[in-house]
Short mmCIF file of C-alpha atoms and ligand atoms in Angstrom, two decimals:
data_model
loop_
_atom_site.label_atom_id
_atom_site.label_comp_id
_atom_site.label_asym_id
_atom_site.label_seq_id
_atom_site.Cartn_x
_atom_site.Cartn_y
_atom_site.Cartn_z
CA UNK B 274 3.77 -24.19 11.04
CA UNK B 275 6.20 -22.56 8.58
CA UNK B 276 5.43 -19.06 7.39
CA UNK B 277 7.55 -17.56 4.64
CA UNK B 278 8.52 -13.91 4.77
CA UNK B 279 6.73 -13.41 1.46
CA UNK B 280 4.40 -15.70 -0.44
CA UNK B 281 2.75 -15.23 -3.84
CA UNK B 282 0.67 -18.42 -3.46
CA UNK B 283 -2.66 -16.83 -2.61
CA UNK B 284 -2.47 -13.87 -5.00
CA UNK B 285 -1.05 -15.96 -7.85
CA UNK B 286 -3.73 -18.62 -7.65
CA UNK B 287 -6.42 -15.92 -7.59
CA UNK B 288 -5.25 -14.49 -10.93
CA UNK B 289 -3.84 -17.63 -12.57
CA UNK B 290 -6.56 -18.01 -15.22
CA UNK B 291 -6.39 -14.34 -16.21
CA UNK B 292 -2.59 -14.46 -16.39
CA UNK B 293 -2.56 -17.49 -18.67
CA UNK B 294 -5.18 -15.89 -20.91
CA UNK B 295 -3.21 -12.66 -21.02
CA UNK B 296 -0.02 -14.51 -21.90
CA UNK B 297 -1.71 -16.37 -24.76
CA UNK B 298 -3.08 -13.08 -26.08
CA UNK B 299 0.31 -11.38 -25.72
CA UNK B 300 2.06 -14.30 -27.45
CA UNK B 301 -0.27 -14.20 -30.43
CA UNK B 302 -0.39 -10.40 -30.65
CA UNK B 303 3.28 -10.27 -31.76
CA UNK B 304 3.38 -6.86 -30.11
CA UNK B 305 6.13 -7.19 -27.54
CA UNK B 306 7.46 -3.68 -26.97
CA UNK B 307 5.65 -0.29 -26.78
CA UNK B 308 2.24 -1.63 -27.78
CA UNK B 309 -1.35 -1.22 -26.72
CA UNK B 310 -1.05 -3.03 -23.34
CA UNK B 311 1.48 -0.50 -22.12
CA UNK B 312 -0.75 2.37 -23.22
CA UNK B 313 -3.71 0.81 -21.46
CA UNK B 314 -1.68 0.26 -18.30
CA UNK B 315 -0.41 3.84 -18.35
CA UNK B 316 -3.99 5.14 -18.59
CA UNK B 317 -5.24 2.83 -15.85
CA UNK B 318 -2.36 3.55 -13.51
CA UNK B 319 -2.84 7.31 -13.97
CA UNK B 320 -6.47 6.88 -12.92
CA UNK B 321 -5.42 4.77 -9.92
CA UNK B 322 -2.73 7.23 -8.83
CA UNK B 323 -4.88 10.29 -9.61
CA UNK B 324 -2.28 11.88 -11.89
CA UNK B 325 -2.41 13.18 -15.46
CA UNK B 326 0.32 10.91 -16.85
CA UNK B 327 2.13 7.65 -16.23
CA UNK B 328 5.19 6.56 -18.18
CA UNK B 329 5.95 2.85 -17.89
CA UNK B 330 9.64 2.03 -17.67
CA UNK B 331 12.03 -0.85 -17.09
CA UNK B 332 12.25 -0.78 -13.27
CA UNK B 333 12.02 1.44 -10.20
CA UNK B 334 15.61 2.60 -10.27
CA UNK B 335 15.27 3.75 -13.88
CA UNK B 336 11.96 5.46 -13.00
CA UNK B 337 13.71 7.43 -10.26
CA UNK B 338 16.67 8.27 -12.46
CA UNK B 339 14.48 9.49 -15.34
CA UNK B 340 12.28 11.43 -12.89
CA UNK B 341 15.35 13.25 -11.57
CA UNK B 342 16.51 13.91 -15.11
CA UNK B 343 13.23 15.40 -16.34
CA UNK B 344 13.02 17.39 -13.10
CA UNK B 345 16.25 19.05 -14.24
CA UNK B 346 18.76 17.47 -11.84
CA UNK B 347 22.25 17.65 -13.32
CA UNK B 348 25.92 17.09 -12.65
CA UNK B 349 27.09 19.25 -9.73
CA UNK B 350 23.66 19.56 -8.11
CA UNK B 351 22.76 18.28 -4.67
CA UNK B 352 19.68 16.21 -3.93
CA UNK B 353 18.31 15.69 -0.43
CA UNK B 354 17.46 12.08 0.38
CA UNK B 355 16.65 10.29 3.65
CA UNK B 356 19.62 8.68 5.45
CA UNK B 357 17.60 5.45 5.81
CA UNK B 358 16.47 4.13 2.48
CA UNK B 359 17.04 1.40 -0.06
CA UNK B 360 20.19 2.00 -2.08
CA UNK B 361 18.22 2.59 -5.32
CA UNK B 362 17.09 6.04 -4.09
CA UNK B 363 20.69 7.12 -3.72
CA UNK B 364 21.90 5.44 -6.92
CA UNK B 365 19.30 7.34 -8.95
CA UNK B 366 20.79 10.60 -7.68
CA UNK B 367 24.32 9.43 -8.41
CA UNK B 368 23.40 8.43 -12.00
CA UNK B 369 22.45 12.05 -12.76
CA UNK B 370 25.88 13.21 -11.62
CA UNK B 371 24.39 14.95 -8.59
CA UNK B 372 25.48 14.40 -4.99
CA UNK B 373 23.12 12.81 -2.45
CA UNK B 374 22.79 14.78 0.78
CA UNK B 375 21.36 12.75 3.64
CA UNK B 376 18.76 13.97 6.12
CA UNK B 377 17.82 11.90 9.16
CA UNK B 378 14.36 10.33 9.51
CA UNK B 379 11.77 10.86 12.20
CA UNK B 380 12.35 8.10 14.76
CA UNK B 381 8.61 7.30 14.93
CA UNK B 382 7.52 7.24 11.28
CA UNK B 383 10.97 6.29 9.82
CA UNK B 384 10.34 8.84 7.07
CA UNK B 385 12.52 11.89 6.35
CA UNK B 386 12.13 14.48 9.12
CA UNK B 387 10.74 17.59 7.39
CA UNK B 388 12.05 19.84 10.18
CA UNK B 389 15.64 18.81 9.38
CA UNK B 390 15.56 19.49 5.63
CA UNK B 391 16.19 23.23 5.74
CA UNK B 392 19.54 22.83 7.50
CA UNK B 393 20.77 20.58 4.65
CA UNK B 394 19.93 23.04 1.85
CA UNK B 395 22.86 24.78 0.13
CA UNK B 396 23.25 26.94 -2.99
CA UNK B 397 23.68 23.68 -4.96
CA UNK B 398 20.50 21.97 -3.77
CA UNK B 399 18.21 21.19 -6.71
CA UNK B 400 15.70 18.67 -5.40
CA UNK B 401 14.29 16.77 -2.45
CA UNK B 402 13.56 13.05 -2.85
CA UNK B 403 11.24 11.85 -0.07
CA UNK B 404 10.87 8.06 0.23
CA UNK B 405 7.55 6.72 1.52
CA UNK B 406 9.32 4.03 3.45
CA UNK B 407 7.63 0.72 4.27
CA UNK B 408 4.37 2.06 2.77
CA UNK B 409 3.66 5.16 4.87
CA UNK B 410 3.41 8.56 3.21
CA UNK B 411 6.01 11.14 4.15
CA UNK B 412 4.85 14.48 5.60
CA UNK B 413 4.24 15.79 2.08
CA UNK B 414 2.65 19.15 2.82
CA UNK B 415 5.59 20.11 5.06
CA UNK B 416 8.10 18.93 2.46
CA UNK B 417 6.30 20.84 -0.32
CA UNK B 418 6.41 24.00 1.81
CA UNK B 419 10.19 23.81 2.25
CA UNK B 420 10.63 23.02 -1.46
CA UNK B 421 8.53 26.02 -2.48
CA UNK B 422 10.37 28.34 -0.12
CA UNK B 423 13.73 27.44 -1.73
CA UNK B 424 12.53 26.78 -5.29
CA UNK B 425 13.44 23.08 -5.19
CA UNK B 426 11.94 20.24 -7.19
CA UNK B 427 10.30 17.37 -5.31
CA UNK B 428 10.72 13.87 -6.76
CA UNK B 429 9.00 11.15 -4.73
CA UNK B 430 10.36 7.64 -4.39
CA UNK B 431 7.00 5.86 -4.33
CA UNK B 432 8.36 2.32 -4.79
CA UNK B 433 6.87 1.06 -1.52
CA UNK B 434 3.66 3.02 -1.15
CA UNK B 435 1.17 2.43 -3.99
CA UNK B 436 -2.11 3.87 -2.74
CA UNK B 437 -0.83 5.66 0.38
CA UNK B 438 -2.03 9.19 1.13
CA UNK B 439 -1.01 12.33 3.02
CA UNK B 440 -3.98 14.51 4.00
CA UNK B 441 -6.03 12.61 1.42
CA UNK B 442 -3.67 13.09 -1.51
CA UNK B 443 -1.94 10.06 -3.02
CA UNK B 444 1.80 9.52 -2.86
CA UNK B 445 3.31 9.75 -6.33
CA UNK B 446 1.12 12.76 -7.13
CA UNK B 447 2.89 15.50 -5.14
CA UNK B 448 6.26 15.82 -6.82
CA UNK B 449 6.97 17.30 -10.25
CA UNK B 450 7.87 13.75 -11.39
CA UNK B 451 7.84 10.64 -9.27
CA UNK B 452 9.18 7.13 -9.58
CA UNK B 453 7.61 3.86 -8.53
CA UNK B 454 8.63 0.21 -8.80
CA UNK B 455 6.70 -2.88 -9.78
CA UNK B 456 9.42 -5.29 -8.66
CA UNK B 457 7.65 -8.60 -7.93
CA UNK B 458 7.75 -8.17 -4.15
CA UNK B 459 6.30 -4.65 -4.15
CA UNK B 460 2.62 -4.09 -3.27
CA UNK B 461 1.86 -3.91 -6.99
CA UNK B 462 4.36 -6.29 -8.52
CA UNK B 463 5.01 -7.50 -12.05
CA UNK B 464 6.38 -10.92 -13.00
CA UNK B 465 9.80 -9.46 -13.62
CA UNK B 466 11.20 -5.93 -13.61
CA UNK B 467 9.00 -2.89 -14.22
CA UNK B 468 8.55 0.65 -12.95
CA UNK B 469 6.80 3.91 -13.78
CA UNK B 470 7.03 7.67 -13.63
CA UNK B 471 3.92 9.53 -12.49
CA UNK B 472 3.46 13.24 -13.13
CA UNK B 473 0.86 15.93 -13.64
CA UNK B 474 3.06 17.69 -16.20
CA UNK B 475 2.28 16.47 -19.74
CA UNK B 476 5.47 17.93 -21.21
CA UNK B 477 7.62 16.10 -18.65
CA UNK B 478 5.78 12.86 -19.42
CA UNK B 479 6.45 13.39 -23.12
CA UNK B 480 10.17 13.92 -22.44
CA UNK B 481 10.28 10.76 -20.29
CA UNK B 482 8.74 8.79 -23.18
CA UNK B 483 11.46 10.06 -25.49
CA UNK B 484 14.24 9.35 -22.99
CA UNK B 485 13.08 5.80 -22.27
CA UNK B 486 13.17 5.00 -26.00
CA UNK B 487 16.68 5.99 -27.18
CA UNK B 488 15.87 9.69 -27.11
CA UNK B 489 13.68 9.10 -30.10
CA UNK B 490 10.13 10.11 -30.92
CA UNK B 491 10.21 9.02 -34.52
CA UNK B 492 12.01 5.76 -35.21
CA UNK B 493 15.65 6.28 -36.26
CA UNK B 494 15.53 10.02 -35.50
CA UNK B 495 17.23 10.82 -32.18
CA UNK B 496 16.59 14.12 -30.45
CA UNK B 497 18.79 13.58 -27.43
CA UNK B 498 21.00 11.04 -25.70
CA UNK B 499 18.38 8.60 -24.51
CA UNK B 500 18.25 5.17 -22.93
CA UNK B 501 16.59 1.83 -23.40
CA UNK B 502 14.34 1.92 -20.34
CA UNK B 503 11.01 0.65 -21.66
CA UNK B 504 8.43 -1.47 -19.89
CA UNK B 505 7.63 -4.76 -21.65
CA UNK B 506 4.15 -5.34 -23.06
CA UNK B 507 3.97 -8.58 -21.11
CA UNK B 508 4.63 -6.87 -17.78
CA UNK B 509 2.10 -4.14 -18.64
CA UNK B 510 -0.49 -6.86 -19.27
CA UNK B 511 0.32 -8.58 -15.97
CA UNK B 512 0.15 -5.29 -14.07
CA UNK B 513 -3.23 -4.47 -15.62
CA UNK B 514 -4.58 -7.70 -14.14
CA UNK B 515 -3.12 -7.01 -10.69
CA UNK B 516 -4.25 -3.39 -10.67
CA UNK B 517 -7.86 -4.62 -10.32
CA UNK B 518 -6.95 -6.28 -7.02
CA UNK B 519 -4.54 -3.80 -5.49
CA UNK B 520 -7.13 -1.99 -3.35
CA UNK B 521 -8.34 -5.26 -1.88
CA UNK B 522 -4.79 -6.44 -1.27
CA UNK B 523 -3.98 -3.15 0.46
CA UNK B 524 -7.04 -3.64 2.71
CA UNK B 525 -5.73 -7.10 3.58
CA UNK B 526 -2.31 -5.69 4.44
CA UNK B 527 -3.97 -3.18 6.77
CA UNK B 528 -6.00 -5.97 8.40
CA UNK B 529 -2.86 -8.04 8.99
CA UNK B 530 -1.10 -5.00 10.48
CA UNK B 531 -4.06 -4.47 12.79
CA UNK B 532 -3.95 -8.12 13.92
CA UNK B 533 -0.22 -7.81 14.69
CA UNK B 534 -0.81 -4.61 16.62
CA UNK B 535 -3.68 -6.08 18.65
CA UNK B 536 -1.52 -9.04 19.59
CA UNK B 537 1.67 -7.09 20.31
CA UNK B 538 0.79 -3.61 21.57
CA UNK B 539 1.04 -4.63 25.23
CA UNK B 540 4.57 -5.94 24.71
CA UNK B 541 6.88 -3.24 26.07
CA UNK B 542 9.99 -4.80 24.49
CA UNK B 543 9.19 -3.85 20.92
CA UNK B 544 8.41 -0.70 18.97
CA UNK B 545 5.45 -1.24 16.62
CA UNK B 546 4.91 0.76 13.40
CA UNK B 547 3.53 4.23 14.04
CA UNK B 548 1.29 5.95 11.51
CA UNK B 549 1.18 9.76 11.52
CA UNK B 550 -2.34 11.19 11.95
CA UNK B 551 -2.23 12.80 8.47
CA UNK B 552 -0.78 9.73 6.73
CA UNK B 553 -2.14 6.42 5.57
CA UNK B 554 0.01 3.30 5.50
CA UNK B 555 -0.19 0.55 2.89
CA UNK B 556 2.16 -1.76 4.84
CA UNK B 557 4.53 -2.81 2.12
CA UNK B 558 6.51 -3.96 5.15
CA UNK B 559 5.55 -4.48 8.79
CA UNK B 560 8.65 -3.37 10.66
CA UNK B 561 9.12 -3.73 14.40
CA UNK B 562 12.14 -2.61 16.38
CA UNK B 563 14.04 -4.14 19.28
CA UNK B 564 17.66 -4.03 20.49
CA UNK B 565 17.44 -7.84 20.59
CA UNK B 566 16.71 -7.94 16.87
CA UNK B 567 19.31 -10.51 15.80
CA UNK B 568 18.41 -12.98 18.57
CA UNK B 569 14.70 -12.55 17.81
CA UNK B 570 15.27 -13.16 14.13
CA UNK B 571 17.19 -16.38 14.90
CA UNK B 572 14.50 -17.52 17.31
CA UNK B 573 11.71 -16.94 14.77
CA UNK B 574 13.72 -18.66 12.04
CA UNK B 575 14.05 -21.75 14.25
CA UNK B 576 10.25 -21.72 14.60
CA UNK B 577 9.81 -21.65 10.82
CA UNK B 578 9.03 -17.94 10.51
CA UNK B 579 10.77 -15.96 7.78
CA UNK B 580 11.79 -12.36 8.51
CA UNK B 581 14.01 -9.81 6.79
CA UNK B 582 15.99 -6.70 7.72
CA UNK B 583 15.19 -3.51 5.82
CA UNK B 584 17.96 -2.44 5.76
CA UNK B 585 21.04 -3.77 7.58
CA UNK B 586 23.47 -1.10 6.31
CA UNK B 587 22.42 2.53 5.69
CA UNK B 588 23.60 4.05 2.38
CA UNK B 589 26.25 6.32 3.96
CA UNK B 590 28.05 3.24 5.36
CA UNK B 591 27.96 1.22 2.13
CA UNK B 592 31.34 0.60 0.49
CA UNK B 593 29.92 2.01 -2.74
CA UNK B 594 29.45 5.39 -1.03
CA UNK B 595 32.70 5.43 0.91
CA UNK B 596 33.83 8.31 -1.33
CA UNK B 597 31.25 10.63 0.20
CA UNK B 598 33.40 10.60 3.34
CA UNK B 599 30.88 9.60 5.99
CA UNK B 600 31.57 7.24 8.87
CA UNK B 601 29.87 5.43 11.70
CA UNK B 602 28.09 8.05 13.78
CA UNK B 603 27.44 10.41 10.83
CA UNK B 604 23.70 9.58 10.86
CA UNK B 605 22.90 8.03 14.25
CA UNK B 606 19.14 7.64 13.71
CA UNK B 607 19.59 5.76 10.42
CA UNK B 608 22.25 3.61 12.08
CA UNK B 609 20.00 2.86 15.04
CA UNK B 610 17.16 1.83 12.71
CA UNK B 611 19.55 -0.40 10.76
CA UNK B 612 20.58 -2.25 13.92
CA UNK B 613 17.12 -2.66 15.48
CA UNK B 614 14.59 -3.11 12.63
CA UNK B 615 12.97 -6.43 11.79
CA UNK B 616 10.35 -6.96 9.08
CA UNK B 617 7.67 -9.56 9.87
CA UNK B 618 5.77 -11.48 7.18
CA UNK B 619 2.93 -9.48 5.61
CA UNK B 620 1.30 -10.51 2.34
CA UNK B 621 -2.25 -10.68 0.99
CA UNK B 622 -3.79 -13.99 1.95
CA UNK B 623 -2.04 -14.32 5.31
CA UNK B 624 -4.48 -15.66 7.90
CA UNK B 625 -5.26 -14.57 11.46
CA UNK B 626 -3.93 -17.96 12.62
CA UNK B 627 -0.58 -17.26 10.98
CA UNK B 628 -0.36 -13.77 12.51
CA UNK B 629 -1.34 -15.15 15.94
CA UNK B 630 1.31 -17.84 15.67
CA UNK B 631 4.03 -15.28 14.84
CA UNK B 632 2.87 -12.88 17.57
CA UNK B 633 2.80 -15.67 20.15
CA UNK B 634 6.31 -16.76 19.23
CA UNK B 635 7.50 -13.16 19.67
CA UNK B 636 5.84 -13.06 23.11
CA UNK B 637 7.51 -16.37 24.02
CA UNK B 638 10.91 -15.01 22.95
CA UNK B 639 10.63 -11.98 25.21
CA UNK B 640 9.37 -14.09 28.14
CA UNK B 641 12.55 -16.14 27.82
CA UNK B 642 14.86 -13.19 27.17
CA UNK B 643 13.66 -10.40 29.46
C1 PLP Q 1790 12.37 -1.38 -4.74
C2 PLP Q 1790 12.78 0.02 -4.49
C3 PLP Q 1790 13.40 0.79 -5.49
C4 PLP Q 1790 13.89 0.23 -6.79
O1 PLP Q 1790 13.00 -0.50 -7.52
P1 PLP Q 1790 13.52 -1.58 -8.60
O2 PLP Q 1790 12.31 -1.86 -9.41
O3 PLP Q 1790 14.01 -2.76 -7.83
O4 PLP Q 1790 14.60 -0.96 -9.39
C5 PLP Q 1790 13.66 2.11 -5.22
N1 PLP Q 1790 13.38 2.66 -4.03
C6 PLP Q 1790 12.82 1.94 -3.03
C7 PLP Q 1790 12.52 2.62 -1.74
C8 PLP Q 1790 12.51 0.60 -3.22
O5 PLP Q 1790 11.97 -0.09 -2.22
#
């Protein structure tokens, strides 16, 4: 049996007819940029995410950058980000001219530890950017409390957690402006690059719409220095199709996670994902941890099982961020996660047989390597 880390086979074949129809309609519409599909997607996604406004943009990184910008983050500010995240979170801060300030995650949830945020706040701190890593909501009520106490903006990185909740409230609806990604491999993925800003502030949404389109509201009249960060009509059309299935696909991800946990919870050698009692998890990734990570990954690969490491190098140790002056040991929890985490296959359409096969191979590995 070979099991890829990620497969679109099942989800693609489910929507194939609708996608081909949509493409034909798009092709004949001759409306390729900023048309009615994008407007329809923005309305539908707002309903899904329970927010007042969605602004469709080019990708997740641009969504985060524009969110920071409309939240008022500027050159010279500091923005608090988790020390274990995908590089895009940190790049978005850098693009604004602000400095990223890292805060260690909780070792159980892998999300930013809200009790460690206060110590990182300085006179320059402007915002906190929590990342709902792997699909589990951060401790949003605790983060909002710290933000309110110090008058900071919250901008969520919701790229991995479409549909996740904290105390019943959806991720992407807490911050003043929040960014999400529809990169193909995300839980809600386009057929190319796409992203969105979600907000409950209509004036911020309006500013984001101006910024994404050359700083222009009326064609050839430019109010400010804007960007070309628009979402294509075609991607909006594709996302509208997938949006109808996302809740079912999230249920499937949870079922797969449950199967893994049932098969593996008695195995003392690995740390399984832990979901906080106030959080829900949409399992963008199913991440286990073991000090024997590299050997396990090789073993599974030899058995035909694809895995990935999210992420092998934390941002503070990336060459690109050498100038911040951190070194090995600066953020020991992030570094420990980077050296022990392994993401197992999880995608809608995966069968119990496939999960059992993977789990049994993991058990075999530890029997041989204990
Ligand atoms: C994917 C991702 C992004 C960036 O999204 P793109 O659409 O690839 O630009 C940002 N943050 C996190 C946590 C992500 O996983």
